[in-house]
Coordinates of C-alpha atoms and ligand atoms in Angstrom, one line a residue:
X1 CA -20.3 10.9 -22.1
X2 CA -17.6 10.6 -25.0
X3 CA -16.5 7.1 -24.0
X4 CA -12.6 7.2 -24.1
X5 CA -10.1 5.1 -26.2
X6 CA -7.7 2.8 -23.7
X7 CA -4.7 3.1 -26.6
X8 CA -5.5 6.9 -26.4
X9 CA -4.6 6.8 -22.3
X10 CA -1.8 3.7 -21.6
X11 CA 0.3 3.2 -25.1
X12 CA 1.6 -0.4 -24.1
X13 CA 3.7 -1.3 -27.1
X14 CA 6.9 -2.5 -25.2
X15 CA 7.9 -5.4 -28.1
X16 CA 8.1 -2.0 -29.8
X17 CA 10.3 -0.1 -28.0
X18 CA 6.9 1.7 -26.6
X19 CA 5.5 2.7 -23.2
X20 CA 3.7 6.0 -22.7
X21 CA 0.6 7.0 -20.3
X22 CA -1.2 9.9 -21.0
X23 CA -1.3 12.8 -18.7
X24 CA -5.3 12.7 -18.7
X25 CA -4.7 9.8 -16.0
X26 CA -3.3 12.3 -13.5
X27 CA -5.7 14.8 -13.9
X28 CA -9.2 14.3 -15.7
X29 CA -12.1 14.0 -13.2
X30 CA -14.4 11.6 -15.1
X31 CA -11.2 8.9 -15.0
X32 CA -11.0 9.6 -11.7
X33 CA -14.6 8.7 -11.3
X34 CA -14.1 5.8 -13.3
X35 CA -11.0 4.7 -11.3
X36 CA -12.9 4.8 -8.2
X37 CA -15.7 2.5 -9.6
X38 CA -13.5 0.0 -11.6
X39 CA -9.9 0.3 -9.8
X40 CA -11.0 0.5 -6.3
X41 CA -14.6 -0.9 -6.5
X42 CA -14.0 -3.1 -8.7
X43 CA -11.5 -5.5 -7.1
X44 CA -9.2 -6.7 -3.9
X45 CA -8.1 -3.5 -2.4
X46 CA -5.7 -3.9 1.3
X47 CA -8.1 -2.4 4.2
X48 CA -5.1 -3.1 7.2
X49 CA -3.5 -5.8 9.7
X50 CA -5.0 -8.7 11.4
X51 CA -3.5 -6.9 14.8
X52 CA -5.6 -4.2 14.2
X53 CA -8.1 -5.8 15.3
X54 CA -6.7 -8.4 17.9
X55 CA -9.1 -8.9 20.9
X56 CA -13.0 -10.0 20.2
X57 CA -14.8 -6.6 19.7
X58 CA -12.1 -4.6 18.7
X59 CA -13.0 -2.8 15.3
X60 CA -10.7 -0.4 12.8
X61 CA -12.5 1.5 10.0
X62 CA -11.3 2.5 6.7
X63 CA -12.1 2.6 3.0
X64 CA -12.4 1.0 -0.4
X65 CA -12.9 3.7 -2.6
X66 CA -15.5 6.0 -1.9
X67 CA -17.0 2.7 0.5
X68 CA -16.9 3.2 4.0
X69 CA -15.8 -0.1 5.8
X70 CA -15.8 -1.6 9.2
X71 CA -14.0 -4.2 10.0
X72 CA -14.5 -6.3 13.4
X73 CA -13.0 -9.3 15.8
X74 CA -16.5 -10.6 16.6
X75 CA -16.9 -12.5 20.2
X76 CA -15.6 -15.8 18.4
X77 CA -13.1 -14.1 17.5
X78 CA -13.8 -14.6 13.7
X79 CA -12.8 -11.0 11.7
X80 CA -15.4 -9.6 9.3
X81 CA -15.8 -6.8 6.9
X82 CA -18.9 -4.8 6.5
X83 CA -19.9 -1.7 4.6
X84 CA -19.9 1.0 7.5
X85 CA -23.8 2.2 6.7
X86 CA -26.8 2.4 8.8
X87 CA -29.4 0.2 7.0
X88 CA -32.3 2.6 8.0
X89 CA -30.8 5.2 6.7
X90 CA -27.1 4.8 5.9
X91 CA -25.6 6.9 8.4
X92 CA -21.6 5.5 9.0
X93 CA -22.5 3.3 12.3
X94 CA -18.5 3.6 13.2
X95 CA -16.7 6.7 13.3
X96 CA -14.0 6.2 15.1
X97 CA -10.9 5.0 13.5
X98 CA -10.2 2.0 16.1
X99 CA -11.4 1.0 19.3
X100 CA -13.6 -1.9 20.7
X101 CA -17.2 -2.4 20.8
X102 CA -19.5 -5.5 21.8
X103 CA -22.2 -2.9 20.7
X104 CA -22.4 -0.4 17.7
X105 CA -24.8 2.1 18.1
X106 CA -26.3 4.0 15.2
X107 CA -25.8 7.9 16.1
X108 CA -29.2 8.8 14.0
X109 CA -32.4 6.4 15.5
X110 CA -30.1 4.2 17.7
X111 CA -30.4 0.9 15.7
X112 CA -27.8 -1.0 17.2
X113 CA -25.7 -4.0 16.1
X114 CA -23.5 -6.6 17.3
X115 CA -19.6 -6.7 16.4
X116 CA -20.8 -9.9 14.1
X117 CA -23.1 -7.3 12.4
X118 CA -26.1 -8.5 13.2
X119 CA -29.6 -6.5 14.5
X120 CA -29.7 -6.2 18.0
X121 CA -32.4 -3.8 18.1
X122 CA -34.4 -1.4 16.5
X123 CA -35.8 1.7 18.1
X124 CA -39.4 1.3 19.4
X125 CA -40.2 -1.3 16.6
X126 CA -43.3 -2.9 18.3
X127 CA -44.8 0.6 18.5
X128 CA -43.6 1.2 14.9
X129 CA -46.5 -0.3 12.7
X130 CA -44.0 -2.2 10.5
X131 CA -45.1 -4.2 7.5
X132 CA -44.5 -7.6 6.8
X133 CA -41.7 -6.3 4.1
X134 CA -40.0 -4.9 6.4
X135 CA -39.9 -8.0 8.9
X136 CA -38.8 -10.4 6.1
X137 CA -35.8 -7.9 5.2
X138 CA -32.4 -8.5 7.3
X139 CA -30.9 -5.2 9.0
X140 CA -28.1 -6.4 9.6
X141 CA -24.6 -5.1 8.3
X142 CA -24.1 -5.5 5.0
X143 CA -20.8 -7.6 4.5
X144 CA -18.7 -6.6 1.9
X145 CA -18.1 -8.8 -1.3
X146 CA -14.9 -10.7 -0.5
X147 CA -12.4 -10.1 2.6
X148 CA -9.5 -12.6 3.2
X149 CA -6.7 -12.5 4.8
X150 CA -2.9 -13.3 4.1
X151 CA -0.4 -13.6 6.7
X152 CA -2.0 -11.3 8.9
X153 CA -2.1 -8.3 6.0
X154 CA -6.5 -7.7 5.4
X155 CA -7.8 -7.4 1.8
X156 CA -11.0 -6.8 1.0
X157 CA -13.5 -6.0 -2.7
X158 CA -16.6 -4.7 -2.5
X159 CA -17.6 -6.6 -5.7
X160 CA -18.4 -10.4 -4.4
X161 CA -17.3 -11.4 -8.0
X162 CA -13.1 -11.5 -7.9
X163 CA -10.8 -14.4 -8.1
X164 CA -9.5 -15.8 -5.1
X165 CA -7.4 -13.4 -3.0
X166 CA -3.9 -15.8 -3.4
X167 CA -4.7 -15.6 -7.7
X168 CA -4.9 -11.8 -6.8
X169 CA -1.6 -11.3 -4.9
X170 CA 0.2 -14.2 -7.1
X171 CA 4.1 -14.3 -6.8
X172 CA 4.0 -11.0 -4.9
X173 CA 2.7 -12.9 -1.7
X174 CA 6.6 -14.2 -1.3
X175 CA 7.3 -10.2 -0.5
X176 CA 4.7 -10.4 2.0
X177 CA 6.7 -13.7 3.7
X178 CA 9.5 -11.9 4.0
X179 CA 8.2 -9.2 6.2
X180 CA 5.9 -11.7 8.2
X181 CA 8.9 -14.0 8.6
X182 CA 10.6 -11.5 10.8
X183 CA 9.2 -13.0 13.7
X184 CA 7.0 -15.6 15.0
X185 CA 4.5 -14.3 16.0
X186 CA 4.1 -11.9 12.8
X187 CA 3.9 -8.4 12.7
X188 CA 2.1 -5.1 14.3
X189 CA 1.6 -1.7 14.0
X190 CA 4.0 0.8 16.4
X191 CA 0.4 2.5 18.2
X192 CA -0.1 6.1 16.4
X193 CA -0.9 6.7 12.8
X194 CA -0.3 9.2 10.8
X195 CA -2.5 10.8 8.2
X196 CA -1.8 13.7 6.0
X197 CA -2.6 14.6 2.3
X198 CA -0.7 15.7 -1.1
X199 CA -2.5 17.7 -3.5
X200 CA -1.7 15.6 -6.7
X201 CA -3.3 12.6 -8.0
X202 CA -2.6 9.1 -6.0
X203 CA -0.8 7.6 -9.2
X204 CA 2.3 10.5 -8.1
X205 CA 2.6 8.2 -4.4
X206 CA 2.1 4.9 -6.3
X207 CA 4.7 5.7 -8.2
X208 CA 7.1 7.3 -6.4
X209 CA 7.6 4.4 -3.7
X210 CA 9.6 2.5 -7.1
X211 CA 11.4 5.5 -8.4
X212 CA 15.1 5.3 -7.6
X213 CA 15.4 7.6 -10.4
X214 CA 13.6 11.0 -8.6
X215 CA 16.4 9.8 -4.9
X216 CA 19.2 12.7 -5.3
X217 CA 17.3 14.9 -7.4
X218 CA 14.6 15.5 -4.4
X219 CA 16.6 14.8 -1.3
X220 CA 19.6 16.2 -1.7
X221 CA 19.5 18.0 2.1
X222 CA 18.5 14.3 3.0
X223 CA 22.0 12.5 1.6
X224 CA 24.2 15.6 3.1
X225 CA 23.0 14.9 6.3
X226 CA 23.6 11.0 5.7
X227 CA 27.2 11.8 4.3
X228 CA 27.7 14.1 6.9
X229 CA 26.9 11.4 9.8
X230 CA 29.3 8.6 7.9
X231 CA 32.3 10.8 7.8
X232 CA 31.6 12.2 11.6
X233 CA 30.5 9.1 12.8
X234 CA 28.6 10.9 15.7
X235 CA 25.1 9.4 15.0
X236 CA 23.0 7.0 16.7
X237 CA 21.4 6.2 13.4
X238 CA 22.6 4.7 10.5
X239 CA 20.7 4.9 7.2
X240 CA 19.6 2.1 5.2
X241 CA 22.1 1.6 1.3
X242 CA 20.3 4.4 -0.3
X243 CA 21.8 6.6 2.3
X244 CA 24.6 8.6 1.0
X245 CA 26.0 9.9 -2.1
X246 CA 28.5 7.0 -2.5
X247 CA 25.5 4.2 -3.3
X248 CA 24.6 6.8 -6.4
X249 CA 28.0 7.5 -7.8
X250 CA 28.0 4.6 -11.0
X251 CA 30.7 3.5 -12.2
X252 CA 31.7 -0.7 -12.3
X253 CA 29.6 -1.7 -9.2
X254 CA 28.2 -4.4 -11.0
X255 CA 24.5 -5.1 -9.2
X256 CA 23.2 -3.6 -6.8
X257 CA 19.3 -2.8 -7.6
X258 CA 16.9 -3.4 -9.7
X259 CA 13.2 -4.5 -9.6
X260 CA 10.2 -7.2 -10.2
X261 CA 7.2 -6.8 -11.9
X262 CA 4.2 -9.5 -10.8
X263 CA 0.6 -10.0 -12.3
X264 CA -2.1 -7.7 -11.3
X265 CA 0.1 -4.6 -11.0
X266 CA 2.3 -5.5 -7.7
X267 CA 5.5 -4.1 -8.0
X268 CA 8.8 -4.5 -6.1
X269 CA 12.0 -2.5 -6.1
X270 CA 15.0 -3.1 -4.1
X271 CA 18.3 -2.2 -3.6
X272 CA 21.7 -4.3 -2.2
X273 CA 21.8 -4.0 2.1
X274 CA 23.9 -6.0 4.0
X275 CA 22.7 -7.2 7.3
X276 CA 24.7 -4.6 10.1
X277 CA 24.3 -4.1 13.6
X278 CA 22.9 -0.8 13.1
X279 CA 19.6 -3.1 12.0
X280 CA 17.2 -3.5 14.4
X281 CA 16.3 -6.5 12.5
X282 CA 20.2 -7.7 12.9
X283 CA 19.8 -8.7 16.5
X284 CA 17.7 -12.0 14.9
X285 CA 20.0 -12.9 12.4
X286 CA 21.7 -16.0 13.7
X287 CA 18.5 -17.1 14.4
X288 CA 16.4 -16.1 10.9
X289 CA 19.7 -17.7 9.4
X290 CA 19.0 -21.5 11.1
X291 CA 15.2 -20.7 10.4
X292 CA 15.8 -20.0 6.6
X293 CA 19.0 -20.4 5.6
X294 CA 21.2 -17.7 3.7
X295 CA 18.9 -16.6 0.7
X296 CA 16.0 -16.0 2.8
X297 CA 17.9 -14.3 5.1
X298 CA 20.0 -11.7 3.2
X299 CA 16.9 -10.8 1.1
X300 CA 15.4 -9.8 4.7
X301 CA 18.0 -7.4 5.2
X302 CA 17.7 -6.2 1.2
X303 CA 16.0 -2.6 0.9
X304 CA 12.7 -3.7 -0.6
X305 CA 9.6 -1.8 -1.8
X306 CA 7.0 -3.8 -2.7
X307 CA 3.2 -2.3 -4.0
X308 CA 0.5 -3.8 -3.8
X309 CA -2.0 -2.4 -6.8
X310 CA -3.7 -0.5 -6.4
X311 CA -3.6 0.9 -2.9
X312 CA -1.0 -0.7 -0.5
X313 CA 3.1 0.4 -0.1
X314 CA 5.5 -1.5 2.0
X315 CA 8.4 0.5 2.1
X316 CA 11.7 -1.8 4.1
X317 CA 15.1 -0.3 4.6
X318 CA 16.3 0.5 8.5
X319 CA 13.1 1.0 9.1
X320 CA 9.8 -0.5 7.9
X321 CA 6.7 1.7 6.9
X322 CA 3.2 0.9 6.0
X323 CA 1.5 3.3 3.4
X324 CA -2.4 3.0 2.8
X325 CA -3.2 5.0 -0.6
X326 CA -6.7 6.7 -0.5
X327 CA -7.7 8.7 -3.7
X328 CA -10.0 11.8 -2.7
X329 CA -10.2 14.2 -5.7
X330 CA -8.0 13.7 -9.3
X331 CA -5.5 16.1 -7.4
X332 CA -6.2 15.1 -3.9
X333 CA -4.6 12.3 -2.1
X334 CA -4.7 10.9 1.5
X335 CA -2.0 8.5 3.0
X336 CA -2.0 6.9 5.9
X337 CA 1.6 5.5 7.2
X338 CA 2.4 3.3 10.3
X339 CA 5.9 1.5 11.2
X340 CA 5.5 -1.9 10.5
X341 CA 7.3 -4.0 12.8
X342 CA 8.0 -7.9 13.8
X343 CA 6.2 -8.9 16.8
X344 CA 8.8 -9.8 20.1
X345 CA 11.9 -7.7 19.0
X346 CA 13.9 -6.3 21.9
X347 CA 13.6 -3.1 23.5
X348 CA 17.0 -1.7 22.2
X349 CA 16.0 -2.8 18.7
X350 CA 12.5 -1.3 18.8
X351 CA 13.8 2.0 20.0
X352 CA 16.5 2.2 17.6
X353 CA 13.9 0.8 14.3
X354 CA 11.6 4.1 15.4
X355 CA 14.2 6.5 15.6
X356 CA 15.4 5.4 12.4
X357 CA 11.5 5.2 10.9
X358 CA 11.1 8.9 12.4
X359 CA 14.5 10.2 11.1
X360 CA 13.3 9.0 7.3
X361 CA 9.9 7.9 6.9
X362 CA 7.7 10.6 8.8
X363 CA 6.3 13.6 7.2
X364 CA 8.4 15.4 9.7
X365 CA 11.6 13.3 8.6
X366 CA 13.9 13.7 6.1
X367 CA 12.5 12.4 2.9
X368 CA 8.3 12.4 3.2
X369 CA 7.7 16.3 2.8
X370 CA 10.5 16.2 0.0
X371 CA 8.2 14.0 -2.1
X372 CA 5.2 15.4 -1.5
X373 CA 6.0 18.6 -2.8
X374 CA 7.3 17.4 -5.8
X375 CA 3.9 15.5 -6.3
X376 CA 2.5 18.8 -6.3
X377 CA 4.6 20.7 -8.7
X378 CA 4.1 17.5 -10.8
X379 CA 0.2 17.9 -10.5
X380 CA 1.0 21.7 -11.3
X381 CA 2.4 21.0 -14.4
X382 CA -0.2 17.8 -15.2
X383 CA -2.9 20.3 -16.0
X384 CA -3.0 20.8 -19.5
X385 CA -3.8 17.2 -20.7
X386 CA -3.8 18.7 -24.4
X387 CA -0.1 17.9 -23.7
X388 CA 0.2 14.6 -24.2
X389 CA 2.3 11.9 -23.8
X390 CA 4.5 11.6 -20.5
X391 CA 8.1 10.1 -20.8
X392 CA 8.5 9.1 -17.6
X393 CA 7.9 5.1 -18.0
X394 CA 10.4 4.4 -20.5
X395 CA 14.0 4.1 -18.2
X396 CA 14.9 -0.1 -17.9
X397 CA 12.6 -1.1 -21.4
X398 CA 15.9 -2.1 -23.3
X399 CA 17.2 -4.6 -20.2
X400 CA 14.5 -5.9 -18.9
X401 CA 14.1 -9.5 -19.2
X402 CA 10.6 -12.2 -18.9
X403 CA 10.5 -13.8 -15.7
X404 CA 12.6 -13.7 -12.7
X405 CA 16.6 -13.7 -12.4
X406 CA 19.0 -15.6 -9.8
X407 CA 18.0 -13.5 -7.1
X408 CA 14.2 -14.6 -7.3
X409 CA 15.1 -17.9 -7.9
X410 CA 16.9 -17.8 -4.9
X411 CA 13.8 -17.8 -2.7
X412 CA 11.6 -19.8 -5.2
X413 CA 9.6 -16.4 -6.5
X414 CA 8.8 -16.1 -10.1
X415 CA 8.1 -12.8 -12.1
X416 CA 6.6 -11.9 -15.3
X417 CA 9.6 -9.7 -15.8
X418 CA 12.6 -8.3 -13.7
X419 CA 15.3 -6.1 -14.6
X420 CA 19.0 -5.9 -12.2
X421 CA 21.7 -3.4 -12.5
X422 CA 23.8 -0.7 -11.4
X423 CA 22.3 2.1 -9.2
X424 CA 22.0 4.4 -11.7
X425 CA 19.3 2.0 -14.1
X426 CA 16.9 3.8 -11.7
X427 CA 14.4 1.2 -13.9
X428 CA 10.9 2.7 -14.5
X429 CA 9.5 -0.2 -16.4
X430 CA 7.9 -1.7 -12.9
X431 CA 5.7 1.2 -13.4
X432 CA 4.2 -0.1 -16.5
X433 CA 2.6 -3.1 -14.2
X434 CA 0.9 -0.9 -12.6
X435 CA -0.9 0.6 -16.5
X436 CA -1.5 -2.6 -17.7
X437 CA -3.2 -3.9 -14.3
X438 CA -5.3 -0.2 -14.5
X439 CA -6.1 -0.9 -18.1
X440 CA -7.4 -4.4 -17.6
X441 CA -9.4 -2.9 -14.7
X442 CA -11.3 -0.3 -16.9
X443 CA -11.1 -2.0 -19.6
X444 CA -14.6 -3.3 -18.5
X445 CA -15.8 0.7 -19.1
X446 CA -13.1 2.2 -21.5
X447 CA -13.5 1.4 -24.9
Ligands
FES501 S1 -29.7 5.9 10.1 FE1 -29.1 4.4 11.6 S2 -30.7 4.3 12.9 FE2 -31.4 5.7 11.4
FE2_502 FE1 11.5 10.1 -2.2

């Protein structure tokens, strides 16, 4: 195989005035091979919530790459990570997507194994003439490289050899805080996932959480109905501050968005929201405010959307939505999205957060199946790689500054760089985190 150039495919020349990716990223198969290896292989990847698996025996499966994984509360109720593969003969041992098992069966020759991944039994093995190599091997489940676990969120690399998972999320972690700070007792998953798939390449949905630029250009229908409600007044739900056309309009509004770029390609964007009682987090706000104190608390209420590279979105306006990237094909992507919410909120408030999740976040809301078909005419258009450069990373590369600002400082997070404006900055320099940590990634395999 022609090995490929890494300056050919991310032009990272920012003291320059420079920043381009290459189409090829979106849509040649053999990087997408490679991306799968050294992206999602190759390091920390999220896999899902500690309350996914709260009682001892309950399990979730999911992936890491092309990796099937299993994770499990054991009876201890110690969590663990495994690859989901028969060791006979690698059949997934876990099919399901959740449930609880003290017992996982295989479905092929019924080798069976605790939720602590051990070998219970294998089928008719005193009858089974079995060497001594075989006795001396363990047949147990194979537990994946490294899993941790921050806050309650799951990470997991199938390579053993990664730095510790607190090096990996860095500065980004005080994101993840924020979100678990909402309550007490931390945060769950509202039961029912959803699952559907774009045909584009996963880069489009990694993107696209952090574009503020693409917002009235694809969901135009979506701010009508917003304007609509705020002049009528007749709705039970009120949209987060990128709801209607006003928050776009430019002019002398001095700041009210911009975003922060950390190490290893986590990303977050966010926009000015003041805490209102159309919130569902609002009804803890005297409280969250003698907890941690003004700056803590008004970034709560900020519109924030934070990515974890390479594979994990939290998306926090009214509502707040878990996305799970999963690459398929170059031009195939799966997502799985749940409505992230903090544990102990009321029953008024948890009504009125899913309505508002619904009305925004779900593929059958107002904003989801906007995106995804631009994905698609995107990947449409991404075909012929002869063509080059993209421009499309460049918006923010005159104003952005090393390091954090005041509003980081105000909650004790650093950045490697940050950028703060009007709304129409619509920066796209946070994407360039994202390139470099891909670059450094493959840089193990691309010349
Ligand atoms: S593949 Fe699992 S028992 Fe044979
Ligand atoms: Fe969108």
């Amino acid at each position: 195989m022609k090995p490929f150039r890494l300056e050919r495919l991310v032009d990272n020349r920012p003291a320059e005035g420079v920043f381009r990716v290459n189409r090829a990223l979106f849509s040649d198969p053999k990087i997408f091979d490679l991306e799968m290896q050294h992206i999602f292989e190759g390091g920390w990847v999220f896999l899902g919530l500690a309350s996914q698996a709260e009682q001892p025996h309950d399990f979730f499966t999911t992936t890491i790459g092309r990796v099937p994984v299993l994770i499990t509360r054991d009876k201890r109720g110690v969590l663990r990570a495994f690859v989901n593969s028969c060791p006979h003969k690698g059949a997934r041992i876990a099919s399901q997507p959740s449930g609880n098992a003290r017992v996982f069966v295989c479905p092929y020759h019924s080798w069976s194994f605790s939720s602590a991944g051990e070998n219970r039994a294998i089928k008719w093995e005193r009858a089974g003439c079995y060497a001594e190599g075989f006795h001396a091997d363990d047949h147990g489940l194979k537990a994946i490289g490294a899993f941790g676990e921050y806050r309650g969120f799951l990470f997991g690399s199938v390579k053993a050899d990664v730095p510790s998972l607190e090096d990996h999320l860095g500065e980004a972690r005080h994101m993840l805080d924020l979100i678990a700070d909402e309550s007490e007792d931390g945060v769950e998953l509202v039961p029912g996932r959803v699952r559907f798939r774009f045909a584009a390449n996963w880069k489009m949905q990694l993107e696209n959480c952090s574009d503020q630029y693409h917002f009235t250009s694809t969901h135009p229908s979506l701010i009508k109905v917003l304007d609509r409600r705020a002049k009528e007044q007749t709705a039970d739900v009120v949209e987060s501050s990128l709801g209607g056309a006003d928050f776009w309009k430019g002019g002398d509004e001095g700041i009210v968005g911009g975003s922060f770029s950390f190490d290893n390609g986590h990303v977050m964007t966010w926009g000015k929201m003041e805490a209102n009682p159309s919130l569902a987090l609002f009804e803890q706000r005297a409280a969250l405010l003698e907890k941690f104190g003004a700056a803590r608390t008004a970034w709560m209420f900020n519109m924030r959307n934070l990515t974890l590279f390479p594979n994990a979105q939290v998306a926090v306006n009214a509502a707040t939505q878990l996305r799970v990237i999963r690459p398929i094909a170059p031009n195939l992507t799966e997502m799985e999205t749940w409505c992230l919410v903090p544990r102990g909120e009321s029953a008024t408030a948890r009504r009125q957060r899913i309505r508002q999740y619904e009305d925004f976040f779900n593929p059958t809301g107002m904003a989801i199946a906007d995106d995804n078909a631009v994905y698609e005419e995107c990947q449409a258009g991404m075909t012929d790689a002869g063509n080059g450069w993209l421009q499309g990373h460049a918006r923010g590369l005159a104003g952005t500054k090393p390091g954090g600002n005041d509003l980081s400082n105000m909650i004790g997070m650093k950045a490697v760089s940050s950028i703060a404006g009007p709304s129409q900055l619509a920066d796209e320099t946070l994407f360039q985190s994202y390139y470099r940590a891909w670059a450094a990634r493959m840089a193990q395999v691309v010349a």
